[in-house]
mmCIF file of C-alpha atoms in Angstrom:
data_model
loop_
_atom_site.group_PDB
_atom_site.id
_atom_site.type_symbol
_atom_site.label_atom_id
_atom_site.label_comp_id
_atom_site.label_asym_id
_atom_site.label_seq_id
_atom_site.Cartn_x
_atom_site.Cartn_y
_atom_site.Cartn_z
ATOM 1 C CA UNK A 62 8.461 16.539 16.460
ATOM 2 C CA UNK A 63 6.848 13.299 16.368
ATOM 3 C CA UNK A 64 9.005 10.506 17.036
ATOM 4 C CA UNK A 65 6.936 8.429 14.319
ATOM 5 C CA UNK A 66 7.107 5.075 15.540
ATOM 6 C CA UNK A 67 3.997 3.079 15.426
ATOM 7 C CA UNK A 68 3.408 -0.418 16.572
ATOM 8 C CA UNK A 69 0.810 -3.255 14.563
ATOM 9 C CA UNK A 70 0.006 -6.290 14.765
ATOM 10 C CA UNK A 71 -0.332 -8.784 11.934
ATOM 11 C CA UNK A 72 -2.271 -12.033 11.824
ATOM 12 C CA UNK A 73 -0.222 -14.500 14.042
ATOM 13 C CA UNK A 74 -0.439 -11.894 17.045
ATOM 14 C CA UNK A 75 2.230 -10.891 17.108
ATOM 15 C CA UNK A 76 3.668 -7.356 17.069
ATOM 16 C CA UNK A 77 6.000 -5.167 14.368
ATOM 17 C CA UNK A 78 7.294 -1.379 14.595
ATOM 18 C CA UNK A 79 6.715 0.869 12.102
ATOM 19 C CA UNK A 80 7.603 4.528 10.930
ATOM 20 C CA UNK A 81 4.598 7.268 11.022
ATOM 21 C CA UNK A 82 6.323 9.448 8.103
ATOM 22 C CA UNK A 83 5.095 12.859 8.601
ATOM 23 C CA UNK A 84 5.551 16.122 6.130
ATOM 24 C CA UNK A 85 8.701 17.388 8.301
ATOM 25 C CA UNK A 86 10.416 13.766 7.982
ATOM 26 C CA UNK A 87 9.669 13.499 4.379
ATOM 27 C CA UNK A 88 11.140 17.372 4.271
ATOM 28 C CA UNK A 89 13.987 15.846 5.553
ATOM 29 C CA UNK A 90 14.671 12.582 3.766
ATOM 30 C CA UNK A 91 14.054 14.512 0.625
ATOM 31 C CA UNK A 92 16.760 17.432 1.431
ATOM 32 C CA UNK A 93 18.997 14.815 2.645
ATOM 33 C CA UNK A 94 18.506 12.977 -0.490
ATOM 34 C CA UNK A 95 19.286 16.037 -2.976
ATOM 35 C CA UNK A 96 22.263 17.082 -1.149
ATOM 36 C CA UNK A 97 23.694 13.498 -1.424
ATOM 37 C CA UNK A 98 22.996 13.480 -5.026
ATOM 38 C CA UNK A 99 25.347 16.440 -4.979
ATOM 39 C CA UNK A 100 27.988 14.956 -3.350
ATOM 40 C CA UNK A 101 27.725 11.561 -5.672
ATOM 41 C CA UNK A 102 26.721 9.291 -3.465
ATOM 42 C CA UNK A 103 24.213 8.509 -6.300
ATOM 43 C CA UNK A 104 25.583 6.306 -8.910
ATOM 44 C CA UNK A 105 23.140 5.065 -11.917
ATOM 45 C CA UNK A 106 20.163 5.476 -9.784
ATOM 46 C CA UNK A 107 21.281 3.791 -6.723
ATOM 47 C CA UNK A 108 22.618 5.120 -3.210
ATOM 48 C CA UNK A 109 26.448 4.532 -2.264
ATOM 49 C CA UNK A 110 26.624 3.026 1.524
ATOM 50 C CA UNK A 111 27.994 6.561 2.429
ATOM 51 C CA UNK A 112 25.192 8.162 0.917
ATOM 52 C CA UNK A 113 22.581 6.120 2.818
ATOM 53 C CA UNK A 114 25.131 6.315 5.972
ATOM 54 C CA UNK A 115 24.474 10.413 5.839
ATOM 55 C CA UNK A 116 20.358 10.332 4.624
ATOM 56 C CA UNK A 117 20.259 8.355 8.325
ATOM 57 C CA UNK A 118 22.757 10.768 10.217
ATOM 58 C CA UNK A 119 20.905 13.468 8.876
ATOM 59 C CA UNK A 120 17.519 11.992 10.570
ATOM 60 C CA UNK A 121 20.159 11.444 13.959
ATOM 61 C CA UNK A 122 20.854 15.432 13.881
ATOM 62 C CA UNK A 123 17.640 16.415 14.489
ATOM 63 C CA UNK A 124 16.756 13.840 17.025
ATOM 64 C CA UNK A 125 15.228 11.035 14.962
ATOM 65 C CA UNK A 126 17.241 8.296 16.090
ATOM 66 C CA UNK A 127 14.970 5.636 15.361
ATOM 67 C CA UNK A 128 14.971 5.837 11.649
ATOM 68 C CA UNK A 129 17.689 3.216 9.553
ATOM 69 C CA UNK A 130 18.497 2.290 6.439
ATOM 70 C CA UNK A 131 15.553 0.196 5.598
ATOM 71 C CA UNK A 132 12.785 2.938 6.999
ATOM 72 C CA UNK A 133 14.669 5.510 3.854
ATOM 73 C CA UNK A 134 14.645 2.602 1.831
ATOM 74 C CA UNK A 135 10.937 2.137 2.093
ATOM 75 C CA UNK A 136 9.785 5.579 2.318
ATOM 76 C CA UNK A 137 12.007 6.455 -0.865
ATOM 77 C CA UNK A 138 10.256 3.909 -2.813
ATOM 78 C CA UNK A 139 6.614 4.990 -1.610
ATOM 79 C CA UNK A 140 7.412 8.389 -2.231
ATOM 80 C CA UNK A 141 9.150 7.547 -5.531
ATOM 81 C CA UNK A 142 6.183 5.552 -6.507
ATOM 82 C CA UNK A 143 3.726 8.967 -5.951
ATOM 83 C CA UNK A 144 5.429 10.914 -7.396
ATOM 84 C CA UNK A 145 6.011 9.150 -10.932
ATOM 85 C CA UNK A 146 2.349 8.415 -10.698
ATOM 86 C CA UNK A 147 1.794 12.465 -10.427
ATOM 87 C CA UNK A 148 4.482 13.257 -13.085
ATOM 88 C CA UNK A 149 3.587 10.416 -15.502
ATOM 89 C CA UNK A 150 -0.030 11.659 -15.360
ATOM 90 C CA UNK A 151 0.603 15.734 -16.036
ATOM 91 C CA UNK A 152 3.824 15.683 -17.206
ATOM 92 C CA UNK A 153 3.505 17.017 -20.989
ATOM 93 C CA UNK A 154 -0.185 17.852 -20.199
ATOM 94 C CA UNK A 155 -1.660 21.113 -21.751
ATOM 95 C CA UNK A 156 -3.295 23.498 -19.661
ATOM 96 C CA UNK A 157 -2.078 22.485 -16.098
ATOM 97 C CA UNK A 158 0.217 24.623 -14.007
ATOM 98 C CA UNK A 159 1.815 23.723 -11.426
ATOM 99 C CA UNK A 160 1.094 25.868 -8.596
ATOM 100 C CA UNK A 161 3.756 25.953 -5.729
ATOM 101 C CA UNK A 162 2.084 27.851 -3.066
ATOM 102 C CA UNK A 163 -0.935 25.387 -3.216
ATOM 103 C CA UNK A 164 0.723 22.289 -3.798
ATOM 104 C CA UNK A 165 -1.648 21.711 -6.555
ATOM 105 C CA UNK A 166 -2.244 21.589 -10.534
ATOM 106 C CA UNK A 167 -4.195 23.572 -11.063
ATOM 107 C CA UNK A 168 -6.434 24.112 -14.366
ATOM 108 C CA UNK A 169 -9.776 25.623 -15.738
ATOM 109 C CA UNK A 170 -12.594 23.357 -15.078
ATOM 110 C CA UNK A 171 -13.434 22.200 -18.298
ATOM 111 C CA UNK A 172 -9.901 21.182 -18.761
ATOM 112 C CA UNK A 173 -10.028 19.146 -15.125
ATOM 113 C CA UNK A 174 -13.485 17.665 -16.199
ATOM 114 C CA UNK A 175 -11.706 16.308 -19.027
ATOM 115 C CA UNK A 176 -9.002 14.366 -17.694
ATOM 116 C CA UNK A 177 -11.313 13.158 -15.240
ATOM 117 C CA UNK A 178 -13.108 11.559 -17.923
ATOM 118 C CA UNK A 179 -10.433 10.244 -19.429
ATOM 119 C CA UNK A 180 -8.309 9.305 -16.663
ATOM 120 C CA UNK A 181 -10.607 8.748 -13.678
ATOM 121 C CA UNK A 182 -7.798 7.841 -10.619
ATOM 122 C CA UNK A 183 -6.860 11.446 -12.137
ATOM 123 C CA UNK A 184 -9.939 12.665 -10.145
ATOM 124 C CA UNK A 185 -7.897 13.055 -6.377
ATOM 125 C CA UNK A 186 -5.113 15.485 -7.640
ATOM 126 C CA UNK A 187 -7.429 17.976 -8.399
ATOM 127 C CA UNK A 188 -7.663 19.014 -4.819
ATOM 128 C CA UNK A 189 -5.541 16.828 -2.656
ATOM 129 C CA UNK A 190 -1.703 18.825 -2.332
ATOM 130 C CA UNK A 191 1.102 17.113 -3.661
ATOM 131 C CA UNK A 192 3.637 18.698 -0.616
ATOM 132 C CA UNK A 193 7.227 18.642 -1.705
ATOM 133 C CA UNK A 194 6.670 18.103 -5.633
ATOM 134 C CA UNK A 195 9.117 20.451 -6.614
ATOM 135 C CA UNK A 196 12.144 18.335 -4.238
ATOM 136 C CA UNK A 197 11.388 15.409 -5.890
ATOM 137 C CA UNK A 198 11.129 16.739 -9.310
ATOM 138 C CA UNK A 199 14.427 17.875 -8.739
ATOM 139 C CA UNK A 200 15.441 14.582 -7.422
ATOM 140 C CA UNK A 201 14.131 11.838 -9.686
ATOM 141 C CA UNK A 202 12.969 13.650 -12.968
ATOM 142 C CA UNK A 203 16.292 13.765 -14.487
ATOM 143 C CA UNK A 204 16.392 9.721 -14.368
ATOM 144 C CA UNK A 205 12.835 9.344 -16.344
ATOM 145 C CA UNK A 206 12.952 8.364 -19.950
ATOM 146 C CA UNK A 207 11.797 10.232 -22.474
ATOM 147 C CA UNK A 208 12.484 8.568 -25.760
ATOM 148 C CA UNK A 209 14.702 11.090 -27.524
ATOM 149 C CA UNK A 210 17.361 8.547 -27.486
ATOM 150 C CA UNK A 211 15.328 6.029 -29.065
ATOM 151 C CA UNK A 212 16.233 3.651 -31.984
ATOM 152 C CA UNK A 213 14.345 1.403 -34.510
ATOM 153 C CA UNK A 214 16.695 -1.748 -35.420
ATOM 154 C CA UNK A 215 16.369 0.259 -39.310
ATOM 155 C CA UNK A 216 18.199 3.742 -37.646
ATOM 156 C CA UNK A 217 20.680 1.212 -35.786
ATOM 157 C CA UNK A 218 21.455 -0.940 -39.130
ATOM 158 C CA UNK A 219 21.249 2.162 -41.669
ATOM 159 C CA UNK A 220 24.567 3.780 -42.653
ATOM 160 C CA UNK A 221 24.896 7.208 -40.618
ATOM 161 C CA UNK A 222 23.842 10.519 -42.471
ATOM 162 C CA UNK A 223 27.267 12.620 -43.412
ATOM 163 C CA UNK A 224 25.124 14.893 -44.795
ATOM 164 C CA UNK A 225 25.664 17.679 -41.672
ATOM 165 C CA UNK A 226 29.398 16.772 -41.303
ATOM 166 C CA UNK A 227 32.430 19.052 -42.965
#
């Protein structure tokens, strides 16, 4: 496996290391990330020190000792970031499916053609995979908002309906 480490240099000359994520890393960090979340070393959105402690053991295990706290840190957010661009786009969309062995929505032409118009930056999900979707679905869709909670100042000041009580 590629060790991922990749070496830049910025404008003063001089040099920084950075990680090369590839699809088996982010296989990882995402895996390592759900089972965490199933331990509870996820409280309110945010990693406990022993959660982050086992993402980067779990990296260690499989001979990626270069990886730390801050490389997760980053890739989380840039993976993160796809992703609620991807769900934010189709979620509640009629007429895509969600196809896991092509890693793509997919969606009669007419229907693509569509969004495209309305949504141009829509355009590169029509053929570019989305590997892992379904991991991070699991992982961050359950801390999206959707609004079904949601109160006007008039439901919070109005007296409660007894109506429905006994």
């Amino acid at each position: 496996m590629d060790r991922g480490k990749n070496v830049a240099s910025n404008s003063s000359g001089s040099y920084r290391e950075f990680t090369k994520w590839t699809t088996e890393m982010d296989l990882i960090l995402l895996n390592a990330m759900i089972d965490e979340v199933r331990k509870g070393c996820r409280i309110d959105g945010s990693w406990t020190t022993q959660g982050y402690t086992n993402i980067v053991m779990a990296f260690n295990e499989v001979g990626l000792s270069g990886i730390k706290k801050n490389n997760v840190k980053n890739r989380q957010k840039s993976l993160k970031d796809r992703w609620r661009e991807i769900h934010d786009l189709f979620g509640g969309l009629s007429g895509f499916a969600w196809n896991q062995t092509t890693k793509l929505f997919e969606a009669e032409d007419e229907v693509w053609s569509e969004l495209i118009k309305a949504k141009p930056s829509a355009a590169k999900w029509r053929f570019n995979t989305i590997r892992h979707y379904d991991l991070m679905e699991e992982l961050w869709s359950n801390d999206r908002a959707t609004g079904s909670w949601v109160r006007t100042a008039r439901d919070i000041n109005s007296p409660p309906d007894m109506t429905n009580f006994s």
